[in-house]
Coordinates of C-alpha atoms in Angstrom, one line a residue:
S1 CA 114.2 133.4 111.4
P2 CA 113.9 130.3 113.7
G3 CA 110.7 130.0 115.7
Y4 CA 108.8 127.5 117.6
A5 CA 105.7 125.4 116.9
L6 CA 103.6 123.8 119.6
S7 CA 102.6 120.1 119.0
K8 CA 99.0 119.0 119.5
P9 CA 98.0 118.4 123.1
R10 CA 97.1 114.9 124.3
P11 CA 94.8 115.0 127.4
D12 CA 94.5 112.2 129.8
S13 CA 91.1 111.3 128.5
S14 CA 88.9 112.5 125.6
D15 CA 85.8 111.9 127.6
V16 CA 84.2 114.3 130.0
V17 CA 80.8 114.3 131.8
V18 CA 78.8 117.6 132.1
S19 CA 76.1 117.5 134.7
G20 CA 73.7 120.0 136.2
P21 CA 70.3 121.4 135.4
Q22 CA 69.1 120.1 132.0
N23 CA 68.5 123.6 130.6
L24 CA 72.1 124.5 131.3
V25 CA 73.6 121.2 130.2
D26 CA 71.6 121.6 126.9
L27 CA 73.6 124.9 126.3
V28 CA 77.0 123.1 126.4
E29 CA 78.5 122.6 123.0
S30 CA 82.1 122.0 124.0
V31 CA 84.6 121.8 126.9
S32 CA 87.9 123.5 126.6
A33 CA 90.9 124.7 128.6
T34 CA 92.8 127.9 128.2
V35 CA 96.5 126.9 128.0
D36 CA 99.0 129.6 128.9
I37 CA 102.4 128.7 127.7
S38 CA 104.1 132.1 128.1
G39 CA 107.5 131.8 129.6
S40 CA 107.9 128.1 128.7
A41 CA 110.9 127.0 126.7
S42 CA 110.3 123.3 126.6
S43 CA 107.6 120.8 127.5
V44 CA 104.6 122.0 129.5
N45 CA 103.4 119.8 132.3
R46 CA 100.6 121.6 134.2
A47 CA 97.0 121.2 135.2
F48 CA 94.5 123.2 133.2
R49 CA 90.9 123.7 134.3
L50 CA 88.2 122.5 131.9
L51 CA 85.3 124.9 131.3
A52 CA 81.9 124.2 129.6
R53 CA 81.3 126.5 126.6
D54 CA 78.2 127.3 124.6
G55 CA 77.9 127.7 120.8
R56 CA 79.3 131.2 121.0
D57 CA 82.3 130.0 123.0
Q58 CA 80.9 131.7 126.2
R59 CA 81.4 129.9 129.5
V60 CA 78.3 128.1 130.8
E61 CA 78.0 128.7 134.5
G62 CA 76.1 126.3 136.9
V63 CA 77.3 123.0 135.4
L64 CA 79.9 120.5 136.7
V65 CA 82.6 119.2 134.3
E66 CA 84.3 116.0 135.3
P67 CA 87.2 115.6 135.2
S68 CA 87.6 119.3 136.1
V69 CA 91.2 119.5 135.0
M70 CA 93.3 118.3 132.1
M71 CA 96.6 117.0 133.4
S72 CA 98.9 115.2 130.9
L73 CA 100.3 118.0 128.9
S74 CA 103.8 116.6 128.7
Q75 CA 103.2 116.0 125.0
F76 CA 103.3 119.8 124.5
R77 CA 106.7 120.1 123.0
W78 CA 108.4 123.0 121.4
Q79 CA 109.8 122.2 117.9
S80 CA 112.2 124.4 116.0
V81 CA 110.8 125.7 112.8
N82 CA 112.0 128.2 110.2
C83 CA 109.7 131.2 109.6

């Protein structure tokens, strides 16, 4: 049956700066955004908050991520696929 596939996101920038107390910054292994596309039938163009994550994918509190949001998600496009 036909379905949909989501193309790879393209954020405004691939660079972020994480700042804060050194012991907390040292815990950060990645920065990610949770992208909720439920209810979308075409391109998604929203702002998503970037969060610092540790090696277990847990949120690292007490650090500042700049930029704090990922904006350009217009490249999220639904593509018809056969399942």
